[in-house]
Coordinates of C-alpha atoms in Angstrom, one line a residue:
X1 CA 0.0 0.0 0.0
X2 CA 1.4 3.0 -1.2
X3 CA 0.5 6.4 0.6
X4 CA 0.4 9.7 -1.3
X5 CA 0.6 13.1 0.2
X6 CA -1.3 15.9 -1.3
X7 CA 0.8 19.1 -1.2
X8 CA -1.1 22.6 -1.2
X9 CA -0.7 24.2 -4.4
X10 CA -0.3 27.2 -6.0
X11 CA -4.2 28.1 -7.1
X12 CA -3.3 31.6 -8.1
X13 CA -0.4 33.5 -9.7
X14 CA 2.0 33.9 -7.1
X15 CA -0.1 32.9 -4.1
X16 CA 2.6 31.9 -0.9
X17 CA -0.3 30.5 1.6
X18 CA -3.5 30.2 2.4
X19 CA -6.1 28.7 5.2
X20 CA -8.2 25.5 5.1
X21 CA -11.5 26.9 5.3
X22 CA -13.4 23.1 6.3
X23 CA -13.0 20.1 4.6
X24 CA -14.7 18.1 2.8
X25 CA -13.6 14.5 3.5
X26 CA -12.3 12.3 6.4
X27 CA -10.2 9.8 7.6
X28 CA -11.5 6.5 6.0
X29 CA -13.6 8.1 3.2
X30 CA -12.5 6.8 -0.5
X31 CA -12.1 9.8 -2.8
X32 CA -11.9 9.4 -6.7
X33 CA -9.3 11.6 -8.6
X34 CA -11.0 15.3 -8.8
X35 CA -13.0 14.8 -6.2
X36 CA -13.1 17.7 -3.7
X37 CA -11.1 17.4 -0.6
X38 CA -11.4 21.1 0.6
X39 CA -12.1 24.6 0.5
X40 CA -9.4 26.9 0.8
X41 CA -9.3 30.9 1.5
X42 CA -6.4 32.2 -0.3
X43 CA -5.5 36.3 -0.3
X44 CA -7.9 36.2 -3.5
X45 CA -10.7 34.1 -3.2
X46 CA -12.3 30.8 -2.1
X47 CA -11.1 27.7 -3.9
X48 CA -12.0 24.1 -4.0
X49 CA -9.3 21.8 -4.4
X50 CA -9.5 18.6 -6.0
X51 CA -7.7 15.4 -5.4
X52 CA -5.1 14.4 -7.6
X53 CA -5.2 10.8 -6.2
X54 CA -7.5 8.0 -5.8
X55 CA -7.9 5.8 -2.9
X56 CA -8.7 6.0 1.4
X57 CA -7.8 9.2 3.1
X58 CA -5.8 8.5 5.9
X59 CA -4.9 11.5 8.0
X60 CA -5.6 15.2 7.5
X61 CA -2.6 16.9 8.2
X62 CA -3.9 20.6 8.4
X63 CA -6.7 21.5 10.8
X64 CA -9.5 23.8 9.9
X65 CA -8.6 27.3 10.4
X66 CA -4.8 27.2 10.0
X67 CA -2.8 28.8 7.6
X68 CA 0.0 27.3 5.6
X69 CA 2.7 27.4 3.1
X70 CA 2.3 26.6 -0.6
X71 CA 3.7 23.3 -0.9
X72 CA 2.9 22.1 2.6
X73 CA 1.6 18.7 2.7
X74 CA -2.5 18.9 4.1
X75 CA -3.5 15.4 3.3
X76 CA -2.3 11.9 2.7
X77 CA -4.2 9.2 1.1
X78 CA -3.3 5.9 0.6
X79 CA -4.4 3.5 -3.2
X80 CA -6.1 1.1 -1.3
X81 CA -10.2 2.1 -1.6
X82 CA -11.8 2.1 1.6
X83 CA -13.5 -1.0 2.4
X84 CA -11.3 -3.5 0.1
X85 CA -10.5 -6.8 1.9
X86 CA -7.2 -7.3 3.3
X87 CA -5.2 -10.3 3.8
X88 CA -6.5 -10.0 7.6
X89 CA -10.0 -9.7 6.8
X90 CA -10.7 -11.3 3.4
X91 CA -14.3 -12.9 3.5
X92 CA -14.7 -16.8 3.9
X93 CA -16.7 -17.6 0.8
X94 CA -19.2 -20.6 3.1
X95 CA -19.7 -18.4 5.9
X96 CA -19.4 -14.7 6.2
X97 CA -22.3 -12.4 4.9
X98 CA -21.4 -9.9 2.1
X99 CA -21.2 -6.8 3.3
X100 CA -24.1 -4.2 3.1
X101 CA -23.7 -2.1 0.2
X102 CA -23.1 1.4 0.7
X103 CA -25.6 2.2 -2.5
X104 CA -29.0 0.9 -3.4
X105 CA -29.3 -1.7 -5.9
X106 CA -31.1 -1.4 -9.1
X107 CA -33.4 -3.7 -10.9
X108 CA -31.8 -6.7 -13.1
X109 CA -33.1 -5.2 -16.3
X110 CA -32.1 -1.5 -15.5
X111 CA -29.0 -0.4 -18.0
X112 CA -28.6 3.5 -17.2
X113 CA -25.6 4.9 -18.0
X114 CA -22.5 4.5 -15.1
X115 CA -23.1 7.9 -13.6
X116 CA -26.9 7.2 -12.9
X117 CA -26.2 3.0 -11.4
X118 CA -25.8 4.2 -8.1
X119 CA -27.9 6.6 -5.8
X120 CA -27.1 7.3 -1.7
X121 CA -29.0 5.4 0.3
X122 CA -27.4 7.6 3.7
X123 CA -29.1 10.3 4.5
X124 CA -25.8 11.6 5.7
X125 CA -24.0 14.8 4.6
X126 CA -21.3 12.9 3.9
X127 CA -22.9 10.6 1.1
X128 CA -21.5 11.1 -2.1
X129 CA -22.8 12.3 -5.3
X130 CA -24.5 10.4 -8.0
X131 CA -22.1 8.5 -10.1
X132 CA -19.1 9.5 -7.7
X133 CA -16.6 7.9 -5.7
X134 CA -14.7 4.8 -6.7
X135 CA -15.7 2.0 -9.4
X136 CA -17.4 -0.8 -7.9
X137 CA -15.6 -4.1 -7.2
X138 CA -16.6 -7.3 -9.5
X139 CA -17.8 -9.3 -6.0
X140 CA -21.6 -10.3 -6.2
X141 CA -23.2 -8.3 -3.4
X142 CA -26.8 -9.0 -1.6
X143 CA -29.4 -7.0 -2.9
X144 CA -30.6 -4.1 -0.3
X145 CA -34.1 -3.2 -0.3
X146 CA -34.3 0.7 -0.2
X147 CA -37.2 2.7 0.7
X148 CA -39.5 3.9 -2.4
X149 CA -38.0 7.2 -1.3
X150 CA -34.4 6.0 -2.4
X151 CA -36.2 3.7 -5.8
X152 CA -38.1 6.5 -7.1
X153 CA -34.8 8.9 -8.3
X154 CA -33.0 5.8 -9.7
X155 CA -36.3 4.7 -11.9
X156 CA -36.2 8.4 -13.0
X157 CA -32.7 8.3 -14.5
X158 CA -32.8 4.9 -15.4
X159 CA -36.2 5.9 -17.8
X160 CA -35.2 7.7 -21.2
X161 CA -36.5 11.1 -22.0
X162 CA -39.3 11.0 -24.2
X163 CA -39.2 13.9 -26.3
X164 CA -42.0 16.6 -26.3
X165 CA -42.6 19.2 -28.4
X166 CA -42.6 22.6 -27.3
X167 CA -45.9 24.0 -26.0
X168 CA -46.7 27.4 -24.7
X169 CA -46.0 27.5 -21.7
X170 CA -49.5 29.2 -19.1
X171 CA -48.0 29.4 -15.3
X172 CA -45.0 31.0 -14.0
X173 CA -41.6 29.8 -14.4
X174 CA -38.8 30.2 -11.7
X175 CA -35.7 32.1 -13.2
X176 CA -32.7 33.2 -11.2
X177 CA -35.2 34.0 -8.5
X178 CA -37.9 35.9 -10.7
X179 CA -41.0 34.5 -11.7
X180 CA -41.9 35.3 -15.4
X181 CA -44.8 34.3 -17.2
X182 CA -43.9 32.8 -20.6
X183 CA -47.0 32.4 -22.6
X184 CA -50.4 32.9 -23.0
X185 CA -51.9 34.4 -19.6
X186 CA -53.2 32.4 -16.7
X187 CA -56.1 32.4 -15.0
X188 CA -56.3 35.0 -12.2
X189 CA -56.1 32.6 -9.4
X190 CA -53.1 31.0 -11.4
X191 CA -51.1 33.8 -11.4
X192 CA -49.6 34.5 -7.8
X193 CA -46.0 33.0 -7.2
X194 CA -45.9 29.5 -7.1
X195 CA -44.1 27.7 -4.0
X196 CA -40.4 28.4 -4.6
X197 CA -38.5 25.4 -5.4
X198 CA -41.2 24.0 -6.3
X199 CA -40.8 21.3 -9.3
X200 CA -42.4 23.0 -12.7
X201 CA -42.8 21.4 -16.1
X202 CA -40.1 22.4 -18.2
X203 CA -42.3 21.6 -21.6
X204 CA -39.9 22.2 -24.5
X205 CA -36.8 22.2 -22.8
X206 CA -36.0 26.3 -22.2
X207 CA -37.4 29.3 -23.2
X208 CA -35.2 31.3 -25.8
X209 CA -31.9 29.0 -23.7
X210 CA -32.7 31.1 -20.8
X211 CA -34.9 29.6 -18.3
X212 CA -34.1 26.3 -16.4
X213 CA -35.0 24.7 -13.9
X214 CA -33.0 24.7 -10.4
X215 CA -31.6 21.1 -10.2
X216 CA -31.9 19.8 -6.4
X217 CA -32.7 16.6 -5.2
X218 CA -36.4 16.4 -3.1
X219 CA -34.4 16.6 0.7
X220 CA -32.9 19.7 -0.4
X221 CA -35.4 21.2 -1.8
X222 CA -37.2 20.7 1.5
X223 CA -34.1 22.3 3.3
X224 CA -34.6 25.0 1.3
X225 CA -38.4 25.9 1.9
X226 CA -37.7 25.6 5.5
X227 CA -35.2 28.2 5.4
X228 CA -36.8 29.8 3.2
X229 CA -34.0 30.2 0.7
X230 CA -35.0 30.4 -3.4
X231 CA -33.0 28.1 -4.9
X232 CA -31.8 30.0 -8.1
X233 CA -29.7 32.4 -6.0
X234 CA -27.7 29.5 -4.7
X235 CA -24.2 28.3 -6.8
X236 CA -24.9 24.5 -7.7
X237 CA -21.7 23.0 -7.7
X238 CA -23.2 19.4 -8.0
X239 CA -21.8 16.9 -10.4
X240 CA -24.6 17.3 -12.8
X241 CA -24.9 21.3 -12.0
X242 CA -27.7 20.0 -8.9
X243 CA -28.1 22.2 -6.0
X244 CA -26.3 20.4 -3.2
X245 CA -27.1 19.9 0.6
X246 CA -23.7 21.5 1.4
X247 CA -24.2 24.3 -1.1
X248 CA -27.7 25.3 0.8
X249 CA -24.9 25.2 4.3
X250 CA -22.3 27.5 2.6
X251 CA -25.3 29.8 1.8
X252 CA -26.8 30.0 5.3
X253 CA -23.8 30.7 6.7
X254 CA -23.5 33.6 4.6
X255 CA -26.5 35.3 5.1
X256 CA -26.3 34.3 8.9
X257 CA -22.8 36.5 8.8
X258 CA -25.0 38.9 7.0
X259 CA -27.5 39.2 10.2
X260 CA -28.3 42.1 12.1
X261 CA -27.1 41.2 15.4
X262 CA -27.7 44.7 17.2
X263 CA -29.7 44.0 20.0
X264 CA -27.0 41.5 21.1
X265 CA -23.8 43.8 20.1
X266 CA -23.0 45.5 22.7
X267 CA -21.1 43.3 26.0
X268 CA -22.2 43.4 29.7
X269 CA -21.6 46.5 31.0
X270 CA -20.5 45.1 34.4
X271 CA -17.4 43.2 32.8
X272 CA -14.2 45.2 32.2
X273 CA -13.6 46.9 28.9
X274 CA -10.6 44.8 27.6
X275 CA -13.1 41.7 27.8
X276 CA -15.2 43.3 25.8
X277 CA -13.2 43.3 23.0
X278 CA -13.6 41.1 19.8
X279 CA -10.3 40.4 18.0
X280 CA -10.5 39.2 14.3
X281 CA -7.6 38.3 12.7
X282 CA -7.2 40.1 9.2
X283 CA -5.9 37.3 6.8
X284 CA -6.7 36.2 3.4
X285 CA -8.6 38.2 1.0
X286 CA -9.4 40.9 3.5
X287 CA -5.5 41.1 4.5
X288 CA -4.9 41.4 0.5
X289 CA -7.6 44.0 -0.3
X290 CA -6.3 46.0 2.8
X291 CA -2.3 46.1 1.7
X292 CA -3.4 47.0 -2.2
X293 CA -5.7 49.6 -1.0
X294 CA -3.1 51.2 1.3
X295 CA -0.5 51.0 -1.8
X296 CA -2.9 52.2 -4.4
X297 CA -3.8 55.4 -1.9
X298 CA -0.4 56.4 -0.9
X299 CA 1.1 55.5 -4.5
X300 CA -1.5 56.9 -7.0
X301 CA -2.5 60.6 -6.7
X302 CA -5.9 60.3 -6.4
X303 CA -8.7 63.0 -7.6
X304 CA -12.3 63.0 -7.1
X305 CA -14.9 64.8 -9.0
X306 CA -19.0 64.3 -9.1
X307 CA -21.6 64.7 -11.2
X308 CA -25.5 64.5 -10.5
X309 CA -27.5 62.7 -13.7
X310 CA -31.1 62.9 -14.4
X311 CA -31.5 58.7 -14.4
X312 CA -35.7 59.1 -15.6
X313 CA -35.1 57.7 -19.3
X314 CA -32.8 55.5 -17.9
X315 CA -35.0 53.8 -15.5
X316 CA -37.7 53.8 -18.4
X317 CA -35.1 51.5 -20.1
X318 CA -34.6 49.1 -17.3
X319 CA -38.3 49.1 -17.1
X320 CA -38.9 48.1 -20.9
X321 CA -36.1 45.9 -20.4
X322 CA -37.6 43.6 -17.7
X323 CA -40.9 43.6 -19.9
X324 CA -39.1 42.1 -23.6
X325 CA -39.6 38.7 -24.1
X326 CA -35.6 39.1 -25.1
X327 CA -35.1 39.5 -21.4
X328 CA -37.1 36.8 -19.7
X329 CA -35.9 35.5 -16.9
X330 CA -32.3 37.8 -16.9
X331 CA -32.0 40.1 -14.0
X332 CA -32.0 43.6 -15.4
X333 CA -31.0 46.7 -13.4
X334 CA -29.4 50.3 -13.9
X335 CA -26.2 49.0 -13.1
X336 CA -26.1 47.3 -16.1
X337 CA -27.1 50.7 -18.3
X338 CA -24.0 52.2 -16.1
X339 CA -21.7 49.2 -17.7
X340 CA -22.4 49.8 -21.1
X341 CA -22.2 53.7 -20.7
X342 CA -18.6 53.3 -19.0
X343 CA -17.3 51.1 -21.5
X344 CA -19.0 53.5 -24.3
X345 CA -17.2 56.3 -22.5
X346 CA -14.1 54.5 -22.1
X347 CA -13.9 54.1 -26.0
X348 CA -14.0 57.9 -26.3
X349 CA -11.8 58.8 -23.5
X350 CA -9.0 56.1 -23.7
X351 CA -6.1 56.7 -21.0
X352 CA -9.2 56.2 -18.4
X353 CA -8.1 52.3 -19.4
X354 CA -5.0 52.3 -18.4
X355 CA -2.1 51.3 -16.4
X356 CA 0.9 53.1 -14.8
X357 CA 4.1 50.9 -15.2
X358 CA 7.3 52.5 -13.0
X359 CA 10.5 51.7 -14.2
X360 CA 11.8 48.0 -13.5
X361 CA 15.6 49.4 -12.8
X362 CA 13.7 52.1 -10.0
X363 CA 14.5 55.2 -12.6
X364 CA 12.4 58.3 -13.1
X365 CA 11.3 56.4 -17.0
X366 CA 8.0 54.7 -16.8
X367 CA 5.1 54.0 -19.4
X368 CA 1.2 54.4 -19.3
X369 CA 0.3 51.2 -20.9
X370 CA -3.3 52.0 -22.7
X371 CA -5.1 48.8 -23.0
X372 CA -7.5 48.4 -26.2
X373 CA -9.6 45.6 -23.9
X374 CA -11.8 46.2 -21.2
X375 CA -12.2 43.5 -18.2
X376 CA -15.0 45.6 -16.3
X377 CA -14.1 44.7 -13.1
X378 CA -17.6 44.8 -10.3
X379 CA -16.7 45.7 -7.0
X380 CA -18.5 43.1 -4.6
X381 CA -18.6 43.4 -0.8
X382 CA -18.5 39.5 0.9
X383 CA -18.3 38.2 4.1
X384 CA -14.7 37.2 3.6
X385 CA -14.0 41.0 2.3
X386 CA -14.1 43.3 -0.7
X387 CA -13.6 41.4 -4.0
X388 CA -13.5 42.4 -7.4
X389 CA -14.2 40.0 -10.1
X390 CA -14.1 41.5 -13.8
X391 CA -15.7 40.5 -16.6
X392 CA -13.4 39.3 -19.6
X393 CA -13.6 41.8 -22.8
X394 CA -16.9 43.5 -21.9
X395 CA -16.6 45.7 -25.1
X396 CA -17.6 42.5 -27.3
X397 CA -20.7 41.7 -25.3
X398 CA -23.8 42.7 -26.6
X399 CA -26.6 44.7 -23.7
X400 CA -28.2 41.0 -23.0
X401 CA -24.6 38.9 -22.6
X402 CA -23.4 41.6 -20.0
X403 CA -26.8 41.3 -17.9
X404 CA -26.3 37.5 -17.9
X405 CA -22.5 38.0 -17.2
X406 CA -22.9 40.5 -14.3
X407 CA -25.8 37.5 -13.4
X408 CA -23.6 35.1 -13.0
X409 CA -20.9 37.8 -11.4
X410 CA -23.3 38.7 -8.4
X411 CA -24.2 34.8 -8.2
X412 CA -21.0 33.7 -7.5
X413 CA -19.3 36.6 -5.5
X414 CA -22.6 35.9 -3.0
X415 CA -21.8 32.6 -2.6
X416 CA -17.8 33.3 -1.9
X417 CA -16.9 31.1 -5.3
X418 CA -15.3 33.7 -7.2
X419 CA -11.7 32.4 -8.6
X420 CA -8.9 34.0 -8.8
X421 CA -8.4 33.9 -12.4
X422 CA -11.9 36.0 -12.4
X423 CA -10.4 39.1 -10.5
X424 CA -7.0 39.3 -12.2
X425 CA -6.3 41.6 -15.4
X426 CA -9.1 44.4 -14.3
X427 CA -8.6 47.5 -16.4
X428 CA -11.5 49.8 -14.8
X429 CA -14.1 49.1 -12.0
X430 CA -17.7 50.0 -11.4
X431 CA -18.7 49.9 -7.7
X432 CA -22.6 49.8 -7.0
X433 CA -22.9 51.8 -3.7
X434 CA -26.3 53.2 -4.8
X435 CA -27.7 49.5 -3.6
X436 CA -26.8 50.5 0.3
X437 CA -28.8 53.6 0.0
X438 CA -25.6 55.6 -0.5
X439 CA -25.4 58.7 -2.3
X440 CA -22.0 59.4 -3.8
X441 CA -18.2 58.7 -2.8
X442 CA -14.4 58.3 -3.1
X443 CA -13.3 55.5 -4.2
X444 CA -9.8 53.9 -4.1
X445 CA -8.7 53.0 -6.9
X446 CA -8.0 49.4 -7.9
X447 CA -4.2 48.6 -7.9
X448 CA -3.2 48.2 -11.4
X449 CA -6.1 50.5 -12.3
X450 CA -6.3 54.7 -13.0
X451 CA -10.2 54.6 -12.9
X452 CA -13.3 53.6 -10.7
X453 CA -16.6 55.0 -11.2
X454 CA -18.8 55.0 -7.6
X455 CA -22.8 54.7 -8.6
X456 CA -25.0 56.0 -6.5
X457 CA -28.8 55.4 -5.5
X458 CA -31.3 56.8 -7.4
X459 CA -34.0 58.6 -5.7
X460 CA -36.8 60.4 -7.1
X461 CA -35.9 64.5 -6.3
X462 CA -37.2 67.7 -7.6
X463 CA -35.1 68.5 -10.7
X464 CA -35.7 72.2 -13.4
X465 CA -36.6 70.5 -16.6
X466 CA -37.6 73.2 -19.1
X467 CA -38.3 76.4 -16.0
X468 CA -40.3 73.7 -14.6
X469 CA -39.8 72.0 -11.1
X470 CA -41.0 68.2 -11.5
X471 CA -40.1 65.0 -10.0
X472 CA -37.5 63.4 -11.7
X473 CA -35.3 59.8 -10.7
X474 CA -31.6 61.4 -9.6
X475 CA -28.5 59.5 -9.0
X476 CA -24.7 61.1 -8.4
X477 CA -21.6 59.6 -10.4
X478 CA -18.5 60.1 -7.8
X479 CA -15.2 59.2 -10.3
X480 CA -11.8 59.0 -8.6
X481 CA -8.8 59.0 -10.9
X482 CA -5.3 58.1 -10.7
X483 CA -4.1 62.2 -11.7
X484 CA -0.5 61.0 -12.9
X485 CA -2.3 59.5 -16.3
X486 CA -6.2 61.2 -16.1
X487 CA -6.0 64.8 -16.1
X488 CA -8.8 66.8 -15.0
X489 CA -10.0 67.3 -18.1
X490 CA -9.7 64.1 -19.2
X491 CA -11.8 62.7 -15.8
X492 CA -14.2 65.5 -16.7
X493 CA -15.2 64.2 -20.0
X494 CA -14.9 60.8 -19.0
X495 CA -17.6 61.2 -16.3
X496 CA -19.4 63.3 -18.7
X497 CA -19.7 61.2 -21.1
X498 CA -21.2 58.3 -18.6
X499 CA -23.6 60.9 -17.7
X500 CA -25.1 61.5 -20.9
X501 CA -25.8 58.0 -21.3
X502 CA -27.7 57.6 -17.9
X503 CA -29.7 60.1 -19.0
X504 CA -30.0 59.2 -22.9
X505 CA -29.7 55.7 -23.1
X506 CA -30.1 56.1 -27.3
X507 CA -27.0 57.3 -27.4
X508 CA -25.7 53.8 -27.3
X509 CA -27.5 52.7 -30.7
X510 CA -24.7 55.4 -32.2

């Protein structure tokens, strides 16, 4: 028996450590190659890391909670699978008993494909996934009888798809936590929300590729309407892109860090002060975002300049937006007018996308390298800290491809799964404080960066349109600028030019 050590790599560019945030296996479990042993908080992101080895973990070398060095060793796993008989233990044909199987056992006559032959019979959060975990061993076992609970999912893979022509669709469908109606209208009593998670016909497959169904198995969908969480905002990181029992945990916990926990803030007033005192340790990505904020502050001049816009057409677009059938089922909002507008100004205003590259010899010389590309980046605010994902070559997306990608953005930063690869090579950032209620502010720029545009909310004021006084939807731009590439009238025109698209949306048809 051979035993392999699993060293912790380098999941980034450059990354020296990082902390086991839990794991996901333990001693005596068999893992399959690319299973997932762990998740890991490195100073950019959360990771899962995948086992290069197949076989029986045998000891867990790092704890939960610790930080280590790249290339320390935080597992060891042996190539004998769990459960294989040894020399010690190998069964006596005449009289020991197979042993119970760990899966449920299909009918003679079923012939589903490999990953659909075996379904958890364990109700355990431990059970593996459909079709995972090591190839079963050629030793005849005793059929178990499993509960019609457990024989129901397996006769529904085993069954082939019939195939069934699209029909227009007449009640609600669930879409990234929106219910649409795609078709011919309901009945009035047929029209309020639907249960969420609950199970819909999916006649026809999708609507225009866009709206699915949430994949979750029955128990989790019953987790789920318990705590009262809609499925389509949780990241599925199932095998077959399912919602997950420990995807629903990972969720809770983050919106139980998200809590309002006021009325039980403040310590007991007869206990000294210094026991009063909550010490957090800053590591991972909020020790990262902290050092690159105090070198971006201190090492690019910053200058901030503001501009209130007249958002009313804007918000009329938003509105038409949510109503196309082009739309169904995307999550539309004025943050995504705001993208398009910056990377339209951006176009006319180029050394806003830029980067300031000192000399590598430490001279005076240095170059401001304008970059042709945009990777919007999205500033997201996450339990574990600020992140900043960008999306890849935003200027080639059309308006519906960057609402899905700032979708799927949100999605993931929520659910702390945002890689690293996603927040590297930003050339400008948009951050949305307008969604706390907040007005205006200055921004620090992203490292690497001489741009970030703050939006704020949008509130209906009065505003002078034409000598009159009428109630118009107001929001305030706050731009802060690295001044050693963006002059100031440069950052003027740049904001400007955002500006007039917030208030003309048209202007992007040019």
């Amino acid at each position: 028996m051979t035993v392999n050590k699993f060293n912790l790599p380098d999941v980034g560019e450059g990354l020296t450590e990082a902390e086991i945030v839990s794991w996901n296996v333990k001693p005596g479990d068999s893992v399959a190659i690319n299973d997932i042993l762990c998740e890991i908080e490195t100073a950019k992101s959360l990771v899962e890391l995948p086992s290069p080895f197949a076989g029986t973990v045998t000891e867990l070398l790092v704890p939960v909670g610790v930080t280590v060095d790249v290339g320390t060793p935080i597992i060891s796993v042996s190539d004998a699978v769990s459960g294989d008989p040894t020399p010690a233990d190998a069964p006596v044909p005449a009289a020991a008993a197979p042993a119970a199987p760990m899966y449920g056992t299909l009918p003679a006559e079923d012939t589903a494909a490999p990953a659909a032959r075996a379904v958890p019979v364990t109700g355990g959060a431990a059970s593996p996934l459909v079709g995972s975990g090591p190839k079963a061993d050629a030793v005849k076992r005793r059929p178990r009888k499993a509960s019609p609970s457990a024989v129901a999912p397996v006769a529904a893979a085993a069954a082939p798809s019939p195939v069934v022509e699209p029909v227009p669709m007449t009640e609600p469908v669930e879409s990234q936590g929106i219910w649409i109606n795609a078709g011919a209208p309901s009945a009035p009593d047929a029209a309020a929300a639907p249960e969420e998670g609950a199970v819909r016909p999916t006649l026809g497959g999708t609507i225009s590729g866009l709206v699915n169904k949430v994949l979750a198995k029955p128990p989790v969908r019953k987790i789920a309407r318990d705590l009262g969480i809609d499925l389509a905002d949780v990241v599925a990181t199932g095998a077959r892109g399912e919602v997950t029992r420990e995807d629903l945990v990972s969720y809770q916990a983050q919106r139980d860090a998200e809590v309002d926990k006021a009325d039980t803030f403040w310590g007991k007033s007869g206990r000294p002060q210094d026991q009063r005192i909550e010490r957090i340790p800053v590591k991972g990505v909020r020790k990262a975002t902290a050092k690159a904020m105090v070198e971006s502050a201190f090492a690019a001049p910053h200058v901030s300049i503001f501009v209130d816009v007249d958002a009313s057409r804007t918000m009329e677009f938003v509105k038409r937006l949510k109503a196309s059938r082009d739309f169904e089922g995307i999550k539309v909002s004025p943050l995504l007018i705001l993208a398009k507008a910056v990377i339209w100004a951006a176009a006319r205003n180029p050394s806003v996308n830029a980067t300031w590259v000192d000399s590598a010899d430490g001279s005076d010389a240095a170059e401001i390298h304008v970059k042709h590309f945009m990777n919007l980046g999205i500033a997201a605010a996450t339990p574990r800290g600020l992140m900043v994902p960008n999306i890849k070559n935003a200027q080639d997306l059309s308006l519906k491809e960057l609402a899905l990608a700032l979708n799927d953005l949100a999605t993931t930063a929520r659910a702390g799964k945002t890689q690293p690869a996603q927040m590297q090579g930003g050339t400008l950032t948009v951050t949305n404080i307008g969604a706390l209620g907040i007005d205006t502010g200055t921004p620090i720029i992203n490292p690497g960066e001489v741009a970030i545009v703050a939006f704020g909310t949008i509130k209906q004021k009065p505003w002078v349109l034409d000598g009159e006084v009428i109630p118009r939807w107001i929001t305030t731009l706050g731009g802060s600028f690295d001044h050693r590439v963006v002059d100031g009238d440069l950052s003027a025109r740049f904001m400007a030019d955002v500006a007039a698209i917030l208030e003309e949306p048209a202007l992007l048809l040019d």
